[in-house]
GROMACS .gro file of C-alpha atoms in nm:
model
  190
    1UNK     CA    1   0.000  -0.004  -0.017
    2UNK     CA    2   0.130   0.339  -0.112
    3UNK     CA    3   0.143   0.606   0.147
    4UNK     CA    4   0.099   1.009   0.087
    5UNK     CA    5   0.410   1.210   0.189
    6UNK     CA    6   0.179   1.500   0.245
    7UNK     CA    7   0.085   1.469   0.597
    8UNK     CA    8   0.427   1.378   0.693
    9UNK     CA    9   0.525   1.719   0.577
   10UNK     CA   10   0.291   1.881   0.718
   11UNK     CA   11   0.352   1.773   1.045
   12UNK     CA   12   0.769   1.820   0.995
   13UNK     CA   13   0.658   2.203   0.895
   14UNK     CA   14   0.458   2.283   1.230
   15UNK     CA   15   0.766   2.180   1.436
   16UNK     CA   16   0.583   1.948   1.647
   17UNK     CA   17   0.783   1.641   1.459
   18UNK     CA   18   1.153   1.709   1.461
   19UNK     CA   19   1.320   1.635   1.113
   20UNK     CA   20   1.545   1.310   1.088
   21UNK     CA   21   1.871   1.345   1.248
   22UNK     CA   22   2.066   1.316   0.878
   23UNK     CA   23   1.869   1.642   0.806
   24UNK     CA   24   1.961   1.860   1.088
   25UNK     CA   25   2.243   2.093   1.026
   26UNK     CA   26   2.581   2.117   1.245
   27UNK     CA   27   2.586   2.438   1.413
   28UNK     CA   28   2.902   2.533   1.643
   29UNK     CA   29   3.073   2.847   1.694
   30UNK     CA   30   3.264   2.826   1.391
   31UNK     CA   31   2.945   2.891   1.187
   32UNK     CA   32   2.847   3.249   1.273
   33UNK     CA   33   3.227   3.315   1.440
   34UNK     CA   34   3.299   3.558   1.166
   35UNK     CA   35   2.992   3.770   1.185
   36UNK     CA   36   3.043   4.113   1.315
   37UNK     CA   37   2.774   4.396   1.403
   38UNK     CA   38   2.766   4.693   1.196
   39UNK     CA   39   2.562   5.021   1.164
   40UNK     CA   40   2.333   5.041   0.879
   41UNK     CA   41   2.209   5.380   0.959
   42UNK     CA   42   2.028   5.597   1.226
   43UNK     CA   43   1.841   5.359   1.466
   44UNK     CA   44   1.862   5.481   1.807
   45UNK     CA   45   1.583   5.717   1.981
   46UNK     CA   46   1.733   6.054   1.850
   47UNK     CA   47   1.778   5.886   1.487
   48UNK     CA   48   1.371   5.790   1.458
   49UNK     CA   49   1.308   5.805   1.111
   50UNK     CA   50   1.023   6.058   0.992
   51UNK     CA   51   1.068   6.078   0.626
   52UNK     CA   52   1.232   5.891   0.324
   53UNK     CA   53   1.246   5.956  -0.033
   54UNK     CA   54   1.449   5.843  -0.309
   55UNK     CA   55   1.566   5.937  -0.638
   56UNK     CA   56   1.334   5.773  -0.897
   57UNK     CA   57   1.614   5.756  -1.222
   58UNK     CA   58   1.853   5.645  -0.930
   59UNK     CA   59   1.696   5.452  -0.652
   60UNK     CA   60   2.006   5.339  -0.441
   61UNK     CA   61   2.022   5.751  -0.360
   62UNK     CA   62   1.822   5.782  -0.079
   63UNK     CA   63   1.719   6.069   0.191
   64UNK     CA   64   1.623   6.017   0.511
   65UNK     CA   65   1.514   6.262   0.748
   66UNK     CA   66   1.499   6.185   1.108
   67UNK     CA   67   1.286   6.335   1.391
   68UNK     CA   68   1.597   6.451   1.563
   69UNK     CA   69   1.903   6.321   1.434
   70UNK     CA   70   1.912   6.503   1.107
   71UNK     CA   71   1.912   6.433   0.702
   72UNK     CA   72   2.113   6.152   0.584
   73UNK     CA   73   2.205   6.052   0.225
   74UNK     CA   74   2.296   5.718   0.106
   75UNK     CA   75   2.428   5.685  -0.219
   76UNK     CA   76   2.457   5.283  -0.200
   77UNK     CA   77   2.118   5.207  -0.140
   78UNK     CA   78   2.122   5.260   0.248
   79UNK     CA   79   2.411   5.035   0.347
   80UNK     CA   80   2.589   5.379   0.458
   81UNK     CA   81   2.467   5.687   0.518
   82UNK     CA   82   2.653   6.066   0.571
   83UNK     CA   83   2.495   6.355   0.737
   84UNK     CA   84   2.424   6.623   0.484
   85UNK     CA   85   2.202   6.896   0.712
   86UNK     CA   86   2.395   6.905   1.056
   87UNK     CA   87   2.473   7.300   1.041
   88UNK     CA   88   2.062   7.378   1.016
   89UNK     CA   89   1.849   7.156   1.246
   90UNK     CA   90   1.850   6.832   1.327
   91UNK     CA   91   1.463   6.779   1.336
   92UNK     CA   92   1.353   6.654   1.012
   93UNK     CA   93   0.953   6.656   0.956
   94UNK     CA   94   0.962   6.563   0.557
   95UNK     CA   95   1.182   6.529   0.293
   96UNK     CA   96   1.059   6.503  -0.089
   97UNK     CA   97   1.302   6.528  -0.376
   98UNK     CA   98   1.152   6.636  -0.730
   99UNK     CA   99   1.044   6.412  -0.954
  100UNK     CA  100   1.133   6.591  -1.265
  101UNK     CA  101   1.457   6.709  -1.082
  102UNK     CA  102   1.676   6.464  -0.904
  103UNK     CA  103   1.905   6.783  -0.781
  104UNK     CA  104   1.603   6.947  -0.644
  105UNK     CA  105   1.518   6.853  -0.282
  106UNK     CA  106   1.294   7.000  -0.035
  107UNK     CA  107   1.303   6.948   0.345
  108UNK     CA  108   1.059   7.022   0.596
  109UNK     CA  109   1.207   7.068   0.953
  110UNK     CA  110   1.062   7.014   1.267
  111UNK     CA  111   0.963   6.678   1.422
  112UNK     CA  112   0.548   6.576   1.277
  113UNK     CA  113   0.479   6.373   1.564
  114UNK     CA  114   0.304   6.525   1.845
  115UNK     CA  115   0.446   6.341   2.170
  116UNK     CA  116   0.611   6.398   2.509
  117UNK     CA  117   0.920   6.514   2.384
  118UNK     CA  118   0.908   6.663   2.021
  119UNK     CA  119   1.152   6.910   1.831
  120UNK     CA  120   1.068   7.205   1.675
  121UNK     CA  121   1.224   7.310   1.339
  122UNK     CA  122   1.320   7.640   1.149
  123UNK     CA  123   1.088   7.592   0.802
  124UNK     CA  124   1.147   7.476   0.453
  125UNK     CA  125   1.485   7.436   0.316
  126UNK     CA  126   1.553   7.331  -0.055
  127UNK     CA  127   1.879   7.219  -0.233
  128UNK     CA  128   1.937   7.231  -0.602
  129UNK     CA  129   2.265   7.058  -0.585
  130UNK     CA  130   2.168   6.718  -0.477
  131UNK     CA  131   2.202   6.819  -0.133
  132UNK     CA  132   2.544   6.960  -0.112
  133UNK     CA  133   2.406   7.306  -0.035
  134UNK     CA  134   2.077   7.415   0.126
  135UNK     CA  135   1.888   7.778   0.108
  136UNK     CA  136   1.601   7.873   0.354
  137UNK     CA  137   1.275   7.899   0.167
  138UNK     CA  138   1.024   8.033   0.470
  139UNK     CA  139   0.785   7.913   0.660
  140UNK     CA  140   1.023   7.954   0.971
  141UNK     CA  141   0.744   8.013   1.230
  142UNK     CA  142   0.581   7.700   1.129
  143UNK     CA  143   0.741   7.500   1.403
  144UNK     CA  144   0.717   7.131   1.208
  145UNK     CA  145   0.670   7.049   0.859
  146UNK     CA  146   0.472   6.679   0.810
  147UNK     CA  147   0.449   6.648   0.425
  148UNK     CA  148   0.573   6.787   0.128
  149UNK     CA  149   0.456   6.737  -0.227
  150UNK     CA  150   0.604   6.848  -0.569
  151UNK     CA  151   0.425   6.891  -0.863
  152UNK     CA  152   0.549   6.602  -1.105
  153UNK     CA  153   0.699   6.845  -1.395
  154UNK     CA  154   0.776   7.173  -1.183
  155UNK     CA  155   0.977   7.170  -0.891
  156UNK     CA  156   0.915   7.505  -0.843
  157UNK     CA  157   0.554   7.420  -0.781
  158UNK     CA  158   0.504   7.270  -0.403
  159UNK     CA  159   0.260   7.201  -0.158
  160UNK     CA  160   0.368   7.200   0.252
  161UNK     CA  161   0.169   7.108   0.528
  162UNK     CA  162   0.266   7.331   0.833
  163UNK     CA  163   0.116   7.191   1.192
  164UNK     CA  164   0.249   7.486   1.368
  165UNK     CA  165   0.256   7.504   1.758
  166UNK     CA  166   0.135   7.191   1.947
  167UNK     CA  167  -0.101   7.329   2.186
  168UNK     CA  168  -0.299   7.648   2.125
  169UNK     CA  169  -0.469   7.820   1.818
  170UNK     CA  170  -0.189   7.941   1.555
  171UNK     CA  171  -0.192   8.132   1.233
  172UNK     CA  172   0.115   7.958   1.063
  173UNK     CA  173  -0.084   7.620   1.015
  174UNK     CA  174  -0.212   7.468   0.747
  175UNK     CA  175  -0.133   7.365   0.336
  176UNK     CA  176   0.107   7.599   0.209
  177UNK     CA  177   0.177   7.633  -0.186
  178UNK     CA  178   0.488   7.794  -0.370
  179UNK     CA  179   0.513   7.830  -0.764
  180UNK     CA  180   0.830   8.051  -0.750
  181UNK     CA  181   1.045   7.789  -0.587
  182UNK     CA  182   0.970   7.879  -0.253
  183UNK     CA  183   1.040   8.276  -0.310
  184UNK     CA  184   0.634   8.360  -0.218
  185UNK     CA  185   0.399   8.091  -0.022
  186UNK     CA  186   0.043   8.110  -0.013
  187UNK     CA  187  -0.213   7.941   0.265
  188UNK     CA  188  -0.417   7.717   0.000
  189UNK     CA  189  -0.624   7.548   0.355
  190UNK     CA  190  -0.623   7.637   0.693
   0.00000   0.00000   0.00000
């Protein structure tokens, strides 16, 4: 009489029945002895990732904005990161690469999560050289930027979600739009 292997394989996959001794690998100190821990990016309390974006035409170029650990750039798909915003503020709420121009990067500062310890920012910044240099583009009193959206074909048309002060009514809050690369802003939703 022939037996099906399906019930036996099902029992083996549950872990209730140990595999045959011949199938068990040998594991000793040499198996993992050469492995070493390595840092793969900001991962501590001050390095909470608040926003990520990558260059669509070069997806190994990744920008990571952290809640209170700065803005980081990886050019190898996240294997290594370098800080690129340390001379400004460490609190990042949003980062966005322009879809039509990968050299244009917008950063909204100020942690967007409302929590017991929250960092404020200094407004919106823009780089036109892939993060080598930055220019402050306004909304300095908004305290925190939660999101940025860039027009698909026009890197000068940008929408910014400004959260404002946490615990009171505040005028510089809402969705702002620029059509001139950040020279002027108009609140389009309050």
